[in-house]
Coordinates of C-alpha atoms in Angstrom, one line a residue:
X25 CA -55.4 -3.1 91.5
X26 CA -58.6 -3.8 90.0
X27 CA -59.9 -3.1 86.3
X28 CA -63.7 -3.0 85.7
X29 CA -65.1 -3.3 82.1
X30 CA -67.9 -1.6 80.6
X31 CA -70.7 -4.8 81.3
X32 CA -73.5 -2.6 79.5
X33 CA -71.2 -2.5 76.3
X34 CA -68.5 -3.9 73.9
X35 CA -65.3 -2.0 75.2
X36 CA -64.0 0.5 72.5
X37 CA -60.9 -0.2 71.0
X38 CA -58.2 2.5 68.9
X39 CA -55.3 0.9 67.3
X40 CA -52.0 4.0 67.2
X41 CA -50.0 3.1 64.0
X42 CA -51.6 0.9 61.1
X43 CA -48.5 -1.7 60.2
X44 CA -47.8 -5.2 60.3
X45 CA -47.9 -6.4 63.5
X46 CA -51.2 -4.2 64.0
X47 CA -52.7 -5.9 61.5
X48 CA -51.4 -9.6 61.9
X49 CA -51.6 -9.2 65.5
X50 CA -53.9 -6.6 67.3
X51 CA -56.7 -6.0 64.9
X52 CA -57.1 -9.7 64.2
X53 CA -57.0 -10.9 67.8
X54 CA -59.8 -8.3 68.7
X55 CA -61.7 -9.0 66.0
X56 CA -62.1 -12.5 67.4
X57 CA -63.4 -10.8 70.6
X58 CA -67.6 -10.2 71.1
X59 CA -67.0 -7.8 74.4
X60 CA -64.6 -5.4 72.5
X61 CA -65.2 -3.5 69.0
X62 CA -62.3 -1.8 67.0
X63 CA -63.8 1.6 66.3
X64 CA -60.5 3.5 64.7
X65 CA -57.4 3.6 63.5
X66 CA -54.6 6.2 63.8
X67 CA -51.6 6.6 60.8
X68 CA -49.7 9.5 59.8
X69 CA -50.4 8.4 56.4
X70 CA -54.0 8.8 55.5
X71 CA -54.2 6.4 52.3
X72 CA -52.5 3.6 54.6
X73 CA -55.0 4.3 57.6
X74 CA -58.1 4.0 55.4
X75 CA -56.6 0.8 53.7
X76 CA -56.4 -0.8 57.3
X77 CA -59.9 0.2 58.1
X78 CA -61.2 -0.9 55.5
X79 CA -59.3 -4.1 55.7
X80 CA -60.8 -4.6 59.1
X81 CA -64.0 -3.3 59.2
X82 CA -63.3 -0.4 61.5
X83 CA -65.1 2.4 61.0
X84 CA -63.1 5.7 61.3
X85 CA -59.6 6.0 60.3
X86 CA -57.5 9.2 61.4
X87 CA -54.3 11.0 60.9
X88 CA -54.2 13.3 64.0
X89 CA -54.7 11.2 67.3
X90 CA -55.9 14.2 69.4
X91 CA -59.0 14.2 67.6
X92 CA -59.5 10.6 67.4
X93 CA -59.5 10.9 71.1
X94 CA -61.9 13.3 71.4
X95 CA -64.6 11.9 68.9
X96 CA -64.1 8.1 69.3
X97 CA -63.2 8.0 73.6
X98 CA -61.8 4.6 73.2
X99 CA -61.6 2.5 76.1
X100 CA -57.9 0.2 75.0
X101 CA -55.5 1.7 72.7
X102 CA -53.1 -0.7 71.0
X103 CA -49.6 1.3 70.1
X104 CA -47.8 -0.5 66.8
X105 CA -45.7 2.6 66.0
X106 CA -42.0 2.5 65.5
X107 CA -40.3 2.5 68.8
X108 CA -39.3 6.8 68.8
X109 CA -43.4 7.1 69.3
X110 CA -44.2 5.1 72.3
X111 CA -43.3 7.0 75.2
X112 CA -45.3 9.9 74.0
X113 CA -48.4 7.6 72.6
X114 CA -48.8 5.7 75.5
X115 CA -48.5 8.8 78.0
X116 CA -51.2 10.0 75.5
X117 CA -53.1 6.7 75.8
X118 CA -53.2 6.9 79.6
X119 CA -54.4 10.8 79.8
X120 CA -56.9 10.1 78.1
X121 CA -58.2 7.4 80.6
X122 CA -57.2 4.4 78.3
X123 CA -55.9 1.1 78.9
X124 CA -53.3 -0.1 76.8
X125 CA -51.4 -2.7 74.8
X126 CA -47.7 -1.3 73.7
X127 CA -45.7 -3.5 71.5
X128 CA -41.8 -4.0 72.8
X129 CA -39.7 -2.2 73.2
X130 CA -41.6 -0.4 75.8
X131 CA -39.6 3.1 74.7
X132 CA -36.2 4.5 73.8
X133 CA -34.5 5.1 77.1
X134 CA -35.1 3.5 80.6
X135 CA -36.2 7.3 82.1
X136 CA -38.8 7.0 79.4
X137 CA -39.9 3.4 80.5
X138 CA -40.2 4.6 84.2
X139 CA -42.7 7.6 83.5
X140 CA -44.6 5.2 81.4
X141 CA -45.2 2.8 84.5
X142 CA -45.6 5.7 86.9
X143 CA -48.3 7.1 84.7
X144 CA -50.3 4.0 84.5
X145 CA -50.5 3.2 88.2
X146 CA -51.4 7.0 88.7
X147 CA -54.0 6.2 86.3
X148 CA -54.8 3.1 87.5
X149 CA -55.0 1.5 84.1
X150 CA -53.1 -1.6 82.5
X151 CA -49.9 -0.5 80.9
X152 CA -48.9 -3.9 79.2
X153 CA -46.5 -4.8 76.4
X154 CA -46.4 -7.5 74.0
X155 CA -43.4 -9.6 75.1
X156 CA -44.9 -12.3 72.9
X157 CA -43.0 -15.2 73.7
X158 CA -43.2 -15.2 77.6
X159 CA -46.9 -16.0 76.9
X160 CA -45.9 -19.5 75.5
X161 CA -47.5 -22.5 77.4
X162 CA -43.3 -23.6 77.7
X163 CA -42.6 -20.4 79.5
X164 CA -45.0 -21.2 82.5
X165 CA -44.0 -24.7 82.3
X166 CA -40.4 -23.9 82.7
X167 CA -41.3 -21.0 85.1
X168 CA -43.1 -23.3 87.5
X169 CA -40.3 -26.0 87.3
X170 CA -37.5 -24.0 87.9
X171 CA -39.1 -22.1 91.0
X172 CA -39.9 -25.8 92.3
X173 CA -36.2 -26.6 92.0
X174 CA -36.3 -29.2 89.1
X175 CA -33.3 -27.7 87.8
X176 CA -31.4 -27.7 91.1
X177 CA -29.5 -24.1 91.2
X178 CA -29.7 -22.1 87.8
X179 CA -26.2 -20.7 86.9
X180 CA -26.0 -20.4 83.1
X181 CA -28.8 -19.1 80.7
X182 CA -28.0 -18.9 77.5
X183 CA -30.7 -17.1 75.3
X184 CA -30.3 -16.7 71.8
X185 CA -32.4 -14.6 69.4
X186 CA -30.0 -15.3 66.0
X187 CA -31.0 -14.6 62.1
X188 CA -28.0 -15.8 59.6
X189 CA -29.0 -12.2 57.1
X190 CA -32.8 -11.3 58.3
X191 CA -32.1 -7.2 57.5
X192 CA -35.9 -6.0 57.6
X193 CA -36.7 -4.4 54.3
X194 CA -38.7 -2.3 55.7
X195 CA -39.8 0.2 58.3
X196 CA -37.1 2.3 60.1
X197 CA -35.4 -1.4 61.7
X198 CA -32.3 0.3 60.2
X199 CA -32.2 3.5 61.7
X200 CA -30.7 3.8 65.0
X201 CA -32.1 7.3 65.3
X202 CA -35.9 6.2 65.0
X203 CA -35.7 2.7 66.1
X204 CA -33.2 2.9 69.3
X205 CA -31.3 0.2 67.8
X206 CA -30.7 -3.2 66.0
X207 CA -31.2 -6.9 66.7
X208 CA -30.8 -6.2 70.2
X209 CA -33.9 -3.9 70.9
X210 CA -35.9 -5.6 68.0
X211 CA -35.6 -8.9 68.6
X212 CA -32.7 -10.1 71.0
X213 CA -35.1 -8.1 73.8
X214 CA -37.8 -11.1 73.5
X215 CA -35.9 -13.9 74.4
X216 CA -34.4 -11.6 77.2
X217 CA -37.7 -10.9 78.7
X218 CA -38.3 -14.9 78.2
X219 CA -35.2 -15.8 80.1
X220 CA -36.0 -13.0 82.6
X221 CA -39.5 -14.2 82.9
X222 CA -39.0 -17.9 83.3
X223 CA -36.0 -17.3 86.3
X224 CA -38.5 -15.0 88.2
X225 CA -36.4 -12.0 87.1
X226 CA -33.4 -12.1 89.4
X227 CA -31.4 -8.8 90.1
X228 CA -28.8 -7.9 87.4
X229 CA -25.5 -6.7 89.2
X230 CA -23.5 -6.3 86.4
X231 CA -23.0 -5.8 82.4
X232 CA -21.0 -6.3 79.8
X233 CA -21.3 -6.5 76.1
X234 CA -19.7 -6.4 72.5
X235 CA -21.5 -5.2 69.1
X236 CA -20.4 -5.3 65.5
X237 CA -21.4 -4.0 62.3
X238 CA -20.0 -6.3 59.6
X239 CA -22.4 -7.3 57.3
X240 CA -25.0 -4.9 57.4
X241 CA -23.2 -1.7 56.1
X242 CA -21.9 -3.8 53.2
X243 CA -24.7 -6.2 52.1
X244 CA -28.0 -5.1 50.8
X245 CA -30.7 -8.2 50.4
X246 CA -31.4 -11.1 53.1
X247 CA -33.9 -13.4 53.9
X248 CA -36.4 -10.5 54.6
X249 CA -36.0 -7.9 51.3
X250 CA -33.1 -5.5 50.8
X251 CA -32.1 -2.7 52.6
X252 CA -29.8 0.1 51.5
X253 CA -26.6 -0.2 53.4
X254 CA -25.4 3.6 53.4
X255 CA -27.9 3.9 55.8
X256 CA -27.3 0.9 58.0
X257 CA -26.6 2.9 61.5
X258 CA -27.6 0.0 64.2
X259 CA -25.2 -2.7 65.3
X260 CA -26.1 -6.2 63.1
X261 CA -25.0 -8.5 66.1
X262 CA -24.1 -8.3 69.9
X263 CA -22.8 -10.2 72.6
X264 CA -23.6 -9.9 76.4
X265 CA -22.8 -11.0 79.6
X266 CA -25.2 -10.2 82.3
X267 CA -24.3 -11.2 86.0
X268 CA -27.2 -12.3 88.1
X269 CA -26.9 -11.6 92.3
X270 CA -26.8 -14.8 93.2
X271 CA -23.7 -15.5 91.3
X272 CA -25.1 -17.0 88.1
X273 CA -24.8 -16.0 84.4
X274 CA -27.0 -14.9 81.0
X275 CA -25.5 -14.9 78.2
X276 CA -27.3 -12.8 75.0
X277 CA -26.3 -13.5 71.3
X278 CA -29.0 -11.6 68.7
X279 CA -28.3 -10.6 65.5
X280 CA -29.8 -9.7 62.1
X281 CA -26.9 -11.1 60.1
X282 CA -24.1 -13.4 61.2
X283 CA -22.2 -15.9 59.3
X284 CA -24.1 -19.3 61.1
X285 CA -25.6 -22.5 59.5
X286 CA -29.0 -21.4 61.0
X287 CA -31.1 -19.4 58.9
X288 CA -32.3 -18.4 62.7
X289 CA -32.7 -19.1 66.1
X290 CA -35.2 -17.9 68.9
X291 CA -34.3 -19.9 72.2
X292 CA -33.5 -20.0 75.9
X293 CA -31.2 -22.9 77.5
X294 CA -30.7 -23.5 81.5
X295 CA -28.2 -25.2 82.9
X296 CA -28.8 -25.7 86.6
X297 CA -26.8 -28.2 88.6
X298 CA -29.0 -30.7 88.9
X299 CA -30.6 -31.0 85.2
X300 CA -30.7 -28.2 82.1
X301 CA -33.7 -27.0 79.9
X302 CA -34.5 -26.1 76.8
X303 CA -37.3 -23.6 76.2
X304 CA -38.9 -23.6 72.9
X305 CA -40.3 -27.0 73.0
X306 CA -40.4 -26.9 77.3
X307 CA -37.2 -29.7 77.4
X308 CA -35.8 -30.6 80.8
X309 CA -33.0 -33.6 80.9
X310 CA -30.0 -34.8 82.9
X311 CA -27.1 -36.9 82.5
X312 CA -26.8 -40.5 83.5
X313 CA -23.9 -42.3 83.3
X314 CA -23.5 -40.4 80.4
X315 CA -26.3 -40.8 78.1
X316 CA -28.9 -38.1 78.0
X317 CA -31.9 -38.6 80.4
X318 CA -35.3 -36.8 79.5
X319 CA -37.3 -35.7 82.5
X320 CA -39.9 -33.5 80.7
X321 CA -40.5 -32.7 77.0
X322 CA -43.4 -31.1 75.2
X323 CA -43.3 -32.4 71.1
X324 CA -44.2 -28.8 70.0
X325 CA -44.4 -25.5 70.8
X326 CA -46.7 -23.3 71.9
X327 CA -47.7 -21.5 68.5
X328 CA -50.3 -18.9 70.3
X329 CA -48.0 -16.8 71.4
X330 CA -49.4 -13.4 70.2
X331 CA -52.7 -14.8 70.8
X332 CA -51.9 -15.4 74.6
X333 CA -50.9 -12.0 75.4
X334 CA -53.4 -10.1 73.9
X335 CA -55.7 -12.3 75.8
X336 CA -54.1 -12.2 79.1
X337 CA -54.3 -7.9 78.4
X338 CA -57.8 -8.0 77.3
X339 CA -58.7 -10.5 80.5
X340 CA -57.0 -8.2 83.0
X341 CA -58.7 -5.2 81.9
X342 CA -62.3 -6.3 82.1
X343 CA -61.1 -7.6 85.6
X344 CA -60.3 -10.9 85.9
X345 CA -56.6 -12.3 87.3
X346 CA -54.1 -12.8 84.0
X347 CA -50.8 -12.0 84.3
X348 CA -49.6 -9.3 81.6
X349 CA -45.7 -8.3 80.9
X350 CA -46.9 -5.0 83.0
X351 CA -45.0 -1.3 83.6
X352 CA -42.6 -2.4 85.7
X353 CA -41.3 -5.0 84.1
X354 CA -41.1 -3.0 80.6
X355 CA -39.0 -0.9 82.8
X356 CA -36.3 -3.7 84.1
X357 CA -35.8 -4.9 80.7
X358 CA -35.2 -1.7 79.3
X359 CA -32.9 -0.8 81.7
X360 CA -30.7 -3.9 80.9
X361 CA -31.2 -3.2 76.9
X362 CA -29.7 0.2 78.0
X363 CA -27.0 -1.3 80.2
X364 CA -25.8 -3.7 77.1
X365 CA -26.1 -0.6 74.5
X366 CA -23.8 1.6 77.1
X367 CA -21.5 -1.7 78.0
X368 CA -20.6 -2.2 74.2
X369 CA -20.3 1.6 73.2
X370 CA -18.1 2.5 76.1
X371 CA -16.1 -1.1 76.1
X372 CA -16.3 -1.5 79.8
X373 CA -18.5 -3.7 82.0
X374 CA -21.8 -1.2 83.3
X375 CA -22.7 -1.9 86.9
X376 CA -26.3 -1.7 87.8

């Protein structure tokens, strides 16, 4: 499919939903951008909306999308609402002939997820959402090596997205109603689209999972604010097994508070049967003999995550070859997010 941009002018860009992440993320990464101009911004809160715009020199902020739409015909919208909003935004986004940019998870439910993807290739726009992490320089690294074999067969990933008490003060990370869910949907669905990414997402034949709610119903401050715990409705920790058609295994641990020594932990290990990896840095090594043998290692790394897939969004839509986490792979990983929620609710393995 091929995108064109607007050559005789900067590409007009809306951002849905003026938080954090729009903010820290979107807004600044376009602003670093000559070919594309923020010209709005969209919050159900008027006094937060103008606040953002006037933060970052956009020019109109709104409170009803519909006629933001119709006075500003933006060319890429950027979605940063809470999860409940996304499927209906980005259908929005797309009928109104935009491209767009949707931060994870892609929706609530994997029906919602498909229509999305659907919708954009009937469109023929990008649909892309910011699966952050696959964008680090270690995920292509790894990606590359383990299709070349360096790892010998793959059989066991283990990916981990861990915080010892990191409750979000804020927002609606609480509330399974608006948000879909806890540590699994918020954060433990990064380093599964990592894993995913970097093993050339296998088929997943079966699931099976556990989730608790132990601390978060009972505590009320962590490394991230307090929260009030009466209103603690999504699981603070899960555990899955996912079974891959070729016989291997990932494993998922995520929480936003477990009793561990780390205050946190965001990685991905492979063990294949000739050597294992580590993702974040890229680490590959072996045994000899018994002592451990390094056959790749990066010191650091890669720090531009956010930075890379905004890029790689922005690139594809004015037409040159990036590769973005696109419609159809949204729709995989929420399928398996759904699979772990319905494995752990129902207590029996779900079979895909």
């Amino acid at each position: 499919m091929e995108f064109t941009a607007h050559a005789s002018r900067p590409l007009r860009v809306a951002i849905i939903g003026a938080g954090q992440v729009a903010e820290k993320v979107h807004a600044a990464y376009y602003a670093t951008r000559r070919d594309v101009t923020l010209v709005a911004v969209v919050d159900k809160e008027a006094e937060r909306a103008d606040a953002f715009a006037a933060r970052n020199n956009i020019a109109r902020a709104y409170t009803d999308a519909d006629e933001m739409y119709r006075l500003e015909q933006p060319d890429l919208v950027s979605i940063c609402s809470p999860n409940r909003f996304h499927s209906a935004q980005v259908l929005q986004a797309l009928q109104h002939g935009c491209h767009v940019m949707c931060e994870k998870p892609p929706a609530m439910t994997p029906p919602e997820a498909l229509a999305m993807a659907e919708a954009a290739e009937r469109a023929g726009k990008v649909l892309a959402y910011d699966f952050h992490h696959r964008f680090a320089e270690d995920c292509r690294i790894l990606r590359e090596k383990v299709a070349a074999g360096a790892l010998g067969e793959v059989y066991v990933t283990q990916a981990r997205a861990l915080r010892r008490c990191g409750v979000p003060g804020w927002g609606v990370f609480i509330d399974k109603e608006q948000q879909g869910g806890g540590p699994l949907i918020d954060i433990g669905i990064h380093m599964l689209d990592a894993a995913m990414y970097v093993l050339g997402f296998p088929q997943v034949t079966r699931v099976s999972a556990h989730q608790f709610c132990k601390i978060g119903n009972r505590k009320n401050r962590g490394l991230f604010g307090e929260w009030q715990p009466e209103k603690y409705t999504v699981e603070d920790s899960l555990f899955a097994t996912l079974e891959l058609a070729g016989g291997g295994i990932l494993r998922l641990e995520t929480s936003f508070a477990l009793n561990i020594p780390e205050e946190s932990v965001m990685n991905v290990q492979f063990c294949g049967a000739d050597a294992g990896a580590t993702l974040f840095p890229a680490h590959i090594y072996t045994d000899d003999g018994g002592k451990l043998l390094t056959l790749y290692q990066r010191q650091e790394a890669d720090s531009q995550r956010h930075h890379n897939s905004m890029k790689a969004f922005v690139d594809r839509v004015m037409g040159q070859e990036s590769d973005v986490a696109d419609g159809r792979q949204g729709y995989r990983i929420q399928q398996l997010v759904a699979a772990m929620y319905q494995a752990a609710e129902q207590g029996e393995s779900v079979t895909l």
